[in-house]
């Protein structure tokens, strides 16, 4: 039986206005929302509550602040909360390793953030990832200042914010082809592996939608099985499952380990019966990619299957509006990322050739001159 969570201890901090103590209901809601993950440097360890990892990595004062911050109504999405928590764990890990700070507090200097930025760039972190991690910390500093804490954000737009292109180019995920997806399926060692590939690809799911799905979210209606997933922004939608994927799901549910987590039973679990997270799924896909002989398996990610599905259906002639429905993007312009990135030069050349139909009006004697 799982050990009961140790209650948080909230100590007084120096403030201009008193920082309230998070109530047990807020703490419990944040704990459930954050779920579990494996410690950063021990991929073989059992998953641990993210809130417990934060308690170990942050000062008790900052932990209390983070509970209030993540429990606020401006951060209702589970995906947002998890992303913020993971970013803070990365900040804390860097401060411990590079600055020798056992616990992370809101006391970074501007020079230390510059040092962090250099470290990230030398490690090859993408500009978008750097910007997101800076935004996470900046948001927490603003929240702390809003409660009257005596903190000053060390993040400077001039020194620290990376400039990167946010145009309509799909550079965030590697796109495979259908044969490579089939190779991933062929390399599956059990029904769960094949099910995960099938769900991500045929339903074009985000990994957060896959990992956040509960067993009760599956519904059989005649010849069609539906899965309720939570999109960005917290909207629940029904997604139809492809027939073979539905059959794999039925087979997996018969052999799935008993649920050991807190709250509703997860749709997909690890071998110990705990909910899978995005890191688990990424490791699984890269293992399959290596087994399938796919070049650069380390670049295969859950989003690769989503991007591949959208690109494949675009190539087969489906409209941007249909792709929007498949992918669940709120704005059809986002779908244009996938359309723009695939065969752009060929499409522009085809447009040029089509416009060239008027060039038949050029007199023959003009074209024949040398």
Coordinates of C-alpha atoms in Angstrom, one line a residue:
X1 CA 0.0 0.0 0.0
X2 CA 1.3 3.4 -0.9
X3 CA 2.7 5.5 2.0
X4 CA 0.6 8.5 2.9
X5 CA 2.0 11.8 1.7
X6 CA 3.9 13.8 4.2
X7 CA 2.1 17.1 5.0
X8 CA 3.8 20.2 3.8
X9 CA 5.2 22.6 6.4
X10 CA 4.8 26.2 5.6
X11 CA 7.0 28.6 7.5
X12 CA 6.6 32.3 7.7
X13 CA 8.5 34.4 5.1
X14 CA 9.4 38.0 5.1
X15 CA 6.7 39.9 3.3
X16 CA 5.1 43.2 3.1
X17 CA 1.7 41.5 3.0
X18 CA 1.1 38.2 4.7
X19 CA 1.3 35.2 2.5
X20 CA -1.6 32.9 3.4
X21 CA -0.9 29.2 4.2
X22 CA -2.2 26.9 1.4
X23 CA -5.2 24.9 2.7
X24 CA -5.2 21.1 2.5
X25 CA -7.7 21.1 -0.3
X26 CA -5.5 23.2 -2.5
X27 CA -2.5 21.1 -1.7
X28 CA -4.4 17.9 -2.5
X29 CA -5.7 19.3 -5.7
X30 CA -2.2 20.4 -6.8
X31 CA -0.7 17.1 -5.8
X32 CA -3.3 15.2 -7.9
X33 CA -2.9 17.5 -10.8
X34 CA 0.9 17.3 -11.0
X35 CA 0.9 13.5 -10.8
X36 CA 4.1 11.5 -10.7
X37 CA 7.4 11.4 -12.6
X38 CA 10.8 9.7 -12.1
X39 CA 13.6 11.7 -10.5
X40 CA 15.7 13.7 -13.0
X41 CA 18.9 11.6 -12.8
X42 CA 17.4 8.2 -12.1
X43 CA 15.3 6.9 -14.9
X44 CA 15.2 3.4 -13.3
X45 CA 13.6 4.7 -10.1
X46 CA 9.9 4.4 -9.3
X47 CA 7.8 7.4 -10.1
X48 CA 7.4 9.9 -7.3
X49 CA 4.8 12.6 -6.7
X50 CA 6.0 15.8 -8.4
X51 CA 5.0 17.8 -5.4
X52 CA 7.3 15.6 -3.2
X53 CA 10.1 16.2 -5.7
X54 CA 9.5 20.0 -5.5
X55 CA 9.5 19.8 -1.7
X56 CA 13.0 18.2 -1.9
X57 CA 14.3 20.7 -4.4
X58 CA 12.8 24.0 -3.2
X59 CA 13.0 25.9 0.1
X60 CA 9.9 25.4 2.2
X61 CA 8.9 29.0 1.6
X62 CA 9.1 28.6 -2.2
X63 CA 7.2 25.3 -2.0
X64 CA 4.4 27.0 -0.2
X65 CA 4.3 29.8 -2.8
X66 CA 4.4 27.2 -5.7
X67 CA 1.4 25.4 -4.2
X68 CA -0.6 28.6 -4.2
X69 CA 0.7 29.6 -7.6
X70 CA -0.2 26.3 -9.3
X71 CA -3.5 26.1 -7.5
X72 CA -4.6 29.5 -8.9
X73 CA -7.4 29.8 -11.4
X74 CA -5.1 31.4 -14.0
X75 CA -3.3 28.0 -14.3
X76 CA -6.3 25.6 -14.7
X77 CA -4.7 23.3 -17.3
X78 CA -3.0 20.2 -15.9
X79 CA -0.5 20.3 -18.7
X80 CA 0.5 23.9 -17.8
X81 CA 0.9 22.9 -14.1
X82 CA 3.1 19.9 -15.0
X83 CA 5.2 21.9 -17.4
X84 CA 5.8 24.6 -14.7
X85 CA 6.7 22.0 -12.1
X86 CA 9.2 20.2 -14.4
X87 CA 10.8 23.5 -15.4
X88 CA 11.2 24.4 -11.7
X89 CA 12.8 21.0 -11.1
X90 CA 15.3 21.8 -13.9
X91 CA 16.1 25.2 -12.4
X92 CA 16.6 23.7 -9.0
X93 CA 18.8 20.9 -10.3
X94 CA 21.0 23.5 -12.1
X95 CA 21.3 25.7 -9.0
X96 CA 22.3 22.7 -6.9
X97 CA 24.9 21.4 -9.5
X98 CA 26.4 24.7 -10.6
X99 CA 25.8 27.0 -7.6
X100 CA 26.0 24.5 -4.8
X101 CA 22.5 25.4 -3.4
X102 CA 20.9 22.5 -1.7
X103 CA 17.4 24.1 -2.0
X104 CA 16.2 26.5 -4.7
X105 CA 14.9 29.9 -3.6
X106 CA 13.9 33.1 -5.3
X107 CA 17.3 34.7 -4.7
X108 CA 19.0 34.3 -8.1
X109 CA 21.1 37.3 -9.3
X110 CA 21.1 38.7 -12.9
X111 CA 24.6 37.3 -13.4
X112 CA 23.5 33.9 -12.3
X113 CA 20.7 33.8 -14.8
X114 CA 23.2 34.9 -17.5
X115 CA 25.4 31.9 -16.4
X116 CA 22.4 29.6 -16.6
X117 CA 21.6 30.9 -20.1
X118 CA 25.2 30.2 -21.2
X119 CA 24.9 26.7 -19.8
X120 CA 21.7 26.1 -21.7
X121 CA 23.1 27.3 -25.0
X122 CA 26.3 25.3 -24.7
X123 CA 24.1 22.2 -23.9
X124 CA 22.3 22.8 -27.2
X125 CA 18.9 23.6 -25.7
X126 CA 16.4 25.0 -28.2
X127 CA 15.7 28.7 -28.0
X128 CA 12.0 27.9 -27.5
X129 CA 12.8 25.7 -24.5
X130 CA 15.1 28.4 -23.0
X131 CA 12.3 31.0 -23.4
X132 CA 9.7 28.8 -21.8
X133 CA 11.9 28.0 -18.8
X134 CA 12.7 31.7 -18.3
X135 CA 8.9 32.5 -18.6
X136 CA 8.2 29.9 -15.9
X137 CA 10.6 31.5 -13.4
X138 CA 9.6 35.0 -14.4
X139 CA 5.9 34.2 -13.8
X140 CA 6.7 32.8 -10.3
X141 CA 8.7 35.9 -9.4
X142 CA 5.7 38.1 -10.5
X143 CA 3.4 36.0 -8.4
X144 CA 5.7 36.3 -5.4
X145 CA 5.9 40.1 -5.8
X146 CA 2.1 40.2 -6.1
X147 CA 1.8 38.8 -2.6
X148 CA 4.3 41.3 -1.2
X149 CA 7.4 39.1 -1.1
X150 CA 10.6 41.1 -1.2
X151 CA 11.9 39.7 -4.4
X152 CA 13.2 41.2 -7.6
X153 CA 13.2 39.2 -10.8
X154 CA 16.7 38.7 -12.2
X155 CA 15.5 38.0 -15.7
X156 CA 16.2 40.8 -18.2
X157 CA 14.6 41.1 -21.6
X158 CA 17.8 42.7 -22.9
X159 CA 20.2 40.1 -21.5
X160 CA 18.3 36.9 -21.3
X161 CA 15.3 36.6 -23.7
X162 CA 16.5 34.6 -26.8
X163 CA 15.2 35.8 -30.1
X164 CA 13.7 33.0 -32.2
X165 CA 11.4 32.7 -35.2
X166 CA 7.8 32.0 -34.3
X167 CA 6.7 31.8 -37.9
X168 CA 4.8 29.0 -39.6
X169 CA 7.6 26.4 -39.7
X170 CA 7.3 23.0 -38.1
X171 CA 10.8 22.6 -36.6
X172 CA 9.7 21.3 -33.2
X173 CA 9.2 17.7 -34.1
X174 CA 10.7 15.2 -36.5
X175 CA 8.3 14.0 -39.1
X176 CA 8.5 10.3 -40.1
X177 CA 6.9 8.5 -43.0
X178 CA 4.2 5.9 -42.8
X179 CA 6.7 3.1 -43.4
X180 CA 8.7 4.2 -40.4
X181 CA 5.6 4.3 -38.2
X182 CA 4.8 0.7 -39.4
X183 CA 8.4 -0.2 -38.4
X184 CA 7.8 1.1 -34.9
X185 CA 4.7 -1.1 -34.7
X186 CA 6.6 -4.0 -36.0
X187 CA 9.2 -3.5 -33.3
X188 CA 6.6 -3.5 -30.5
X189 CA 7.4 -6.1 -27.9
X190 CA 4.0 -6.2 -26.3
X191 CA 0.4 -4.9 -26.8
X192 CA 1.0 -1.7 -24.8
X193 CA 3.8 -0.6 -27.0
X194 CA 1.7 -1.1 -30.2
X195 CA -1.3 0.5 -28.5
X196 CA 0.7 3.7 -27.6
X197 CA 2.1 4.0 -31.2
X198 CA -1.4 3.4 -32.6
X199 CA -3.1 5.9 -30.3
X200 CA -0.6 8.7 -30.9
X201 CA -0.6 8.2 -34.7
X202 CA -4.1 7.3 -35.8
X203 CA -5.8 9.8 -33.4
X204 CA -3.0 12.4 -33.7
X205 CA -3.0 12.8 -29.9
X206 CA -0.8 15.0 -27.8
X207 CA 1.2 13.0 -25.3
X208 CA -0.5 15.0 -22.5
X209 CA -3.9 13.8 -23.8
X210 CA -2.7 10.2 -24.0
X211 CA -1.1 10.2 -20.5
X212 CA -4.0 12.1 -18.9
X213 CA -6.7 9.8 -20.1
X214 CA -8.5 7.6 -17.5
X215 CA -9.8 4.1 -18.0
X216 CA -13.3 5.5 -17.5
X217 CA -12.8 7.8 -20.5
X218 CA -13.3 4.9 -22.9
X219 CA -16.8 4.4 -24.3
X220 CA -18.0 1.6 -26.7
X221 CA -20.9 2.6 -28.9
X222 CA -21.9 -0.1 -31.4
X223 CA -19.0 -0.7 -33.8
X224 CA -17.0 2.4 -32.7
X225 CA -15.0 3.0 -29.6
X226 CA -14.5 6.6 -28.4
X227 CA -11.9 8.1 -26.1
X228 CA -12.6 11.3 -24.2
X229 CA -9.4 13.4 -24.0
X230 CA -8.8 16.8 -22.4
X231 CA -7.4 19.3 -24.9
X232 CA -5.4 22.4 -24.2
X233 CA -7.4 24.8 -22.2
X234 CA -9.2 22.0 -20.3
X235 CA -11.9 21.2 -23.0
X236 CA -13.0 17.6 -23.1
X237 CA -13.7 16.1 -26.5
X238 CA -14.5 12.6 -27.9
X239 CA -12.0 11.1 -30.2
X240 CA -12.9 8.0 -32.4
X241 CA -10.5 5.1 -32.2
X242 CA -9.4 3.1 -35.2
X243 CA -10.7 -0.4 -35.2
X244 CA -7.3 -2.2 -34.7
X245 CA -6.4 0.3 -32.0
X246 CA -9.6 -0.4 -30.2
X247 CA -8.9 -4.1 -30.4
X248 CA -5.4 -3.5 -28.9
X249 CA -7.0 -1.4 -26.2
X250 CA -9.3 -4.3 -25.3
X251 CA -6.4 -6.7 -25.1
X252 CA -4.3 -4.3 -23.1
X253 CA -7.0 -3.7 -20.5
X254 CA -7.2 -7.5 -19.8
X255 CA -3.5 -7.7 -19.0
X256 CA -2.9 -4.2 -17.5
X257 CA -1.4 -4.2 -14.0
X258 CA -3.8 -3.3 -11.1
X259 CA -4.1 0.5 -10.6
X260 CA -1.9 1.7 -7.7
X261 CA -2.1 5.4 -8.1
X262 CA -4.3 8.1 -6.5
X263 CA -7.6 9.0 -8.0
X264 CA -9.3 7.6 -11.1
X265 CA -7.5 4.6 -12.7
X266 CA -5.3 5.7 -15.6
X267 CA -5.8 4.3 -19.1
X268 CA -2.1 3.5 -19.6
X269 CA 0.2 2.4 -16.8
X270 CA 3.8 1.3 -16.3
X271 CA 4.7 -2.2 -15.0
X272 CA 4.1 -1.2 -11.4
X273 CA 0.5 0.1 -12.1
X274 CA 1.3 3.8 -12.0
X275 CA 0.2 6.3 -14.6
X276 CA 2.6 6.8 -17.6
X277 CA 4.0 10.2 -18.1
X278 CA 5.5 11.9 -21.2
X279 CA 9.0 10.9 -20.3
X280 CA 8.0 7.2 -20.1
X281 CA 6.4 7.5 -23.6
X282 CA 9.4 9.2 -25.1
X283 CA 11.7 6.5 -23.8
X284 CA 9.4 3.8 -25.1
X285 CA 9.3 5.3 -28.6
X286 CA 13.0 5.8 -28.8
X287 CA 13.5 2.2 -27.7
X288 CA 11.2 1.1 -30.5
X289 CA 12.9 3.4 -33.0
X290 CA 16.3 1.8 -32.2
X291 CA 14.9 -1.7 -32.5
X292 CA 13.3 -0.7 -35.8
X293 CA 16.6 0.6 -37.2
X294 CA 15.2 4.1 -37.7
X295 CA 18.1 6.6 -38.2
X296 CA 18.6 9.1 -35.3
X297 CA 16.2 7.4 -32.9
X298 CA 17.1 10.0 -30.3
X299 CA 15.1 12.5 -32.3
X300 CA 11.9 10.5 -32.3
X301 CA 9.3 11.9 -29.8
X302 CA 5.6 11.5 -29.1
X303 CA 5.0 14.7 -31.1
X304 CA 6.7 13.1 -34.1
X305 CA 3.8 10.7 -34.4
X306 CA 1.3 13.5 -34.2
X307 CA 3.2 15.6 -36.7
X308 CA 3.6 12.6 -39.0
X309 CA -0.2 11.9 -38.9
X310 CA -1.1 15.4 -39.8
X311 CA 1.5 15.6 -42.5
X312 CA 0.4 12.2 -43.9
X313 CA -3.2 13.3 -44.2
X314 CA -2.3 16.6 -45.7
X315 CA -0.3 14.8 -48.4
X316 CA -3.4 12.6 -49.1
X317 CA -5.4 15.7 -49.9
X318 CA -7.4 16.5 -46.8
X319 CA -8.2 20.2 -46.1
X320 CA -6.7 22.3 -43.4
X321 CA -10.2 22.4 -41.7
X322 CA -10.3 18.5 -41.6
X323 CA -6.7 18.5 -40.2
X324 CA -7.8 21.0 -37.6
X325 CA -10.6 18.6 -36.4
X326 CA -8.2 15.7 -36.4
X327 CA -5.5 17.4 -34.4
X328 CA -7.7 19.5 -32.1
X329 CA -5.9 22.8 -32.8
X330 CA -8.0 25.8 -31.7
X331 CA -6.9 27.9 -34.7
X332 CA -6.7 26.6 -38.2
X333 CA -3.6 28.8 -38.7
X334 CA -1.7 26.5 -36.4
X335 CA -2.3 23.6 -38.9
X336 CA -0.6 25.6 -41.5
X337 CA 2.7 24.9 -39.7
X338 CA 2.5 21.3 -41.0
X339 CA 1.4 22.4 -44.5
X340 CA 4.0 25.0 -44.8
X341 CA 6.9 22.8 -43.8
X342 CA 6.1 19.9 -46.2
X343 CA 7.1 20.3 -49.8
X344 CA 7.0 24.1 -49.7
X345 CA 9.3 24.6 -52.7
X346 CA 7.4 22.1 -54.8
X347 CA 4.1 23.8 -54.0
X348 CA 5.4 27.2 -54.9
X349 CA 6.8 25.9 -58.1
X350 CA 3.5 24.3 -59.0
X351 CA 1.7 27.6 -58.3
X352 CA 4.2 29.4 -60.5
X353 CA 3.7 26.9 -63.3
X354 CA -0.1 27.2 -63.0
X355 CA 0.1 31.0 -63.3
X356 CA 2.4 30.5 -66.3
X357 CA -0.6 29.4 -68.4
X358 CA -1.0 32.9 -69.6
X359 CA 2.5 32.8 -71.0
X360 CA 1.1 30.9 -74.1
X361 CA 0.1 34.4 -75.3
X362 CA 3.8 35.2 -76.0
X363 CA 4.1 35.4 -79.8
X364 CA 6.1 32.6 -81.4
X365 CA 8.4 35.0 -83.2
X366 CA 9.3 36.7 -79.9
X367 CA 10.2 33.3 -78.3
X368 CA 12.2 32.2 -81.3
X369 CA 14.5 35.3 -81.3
X370 CA 18.1 34.7 -80.2

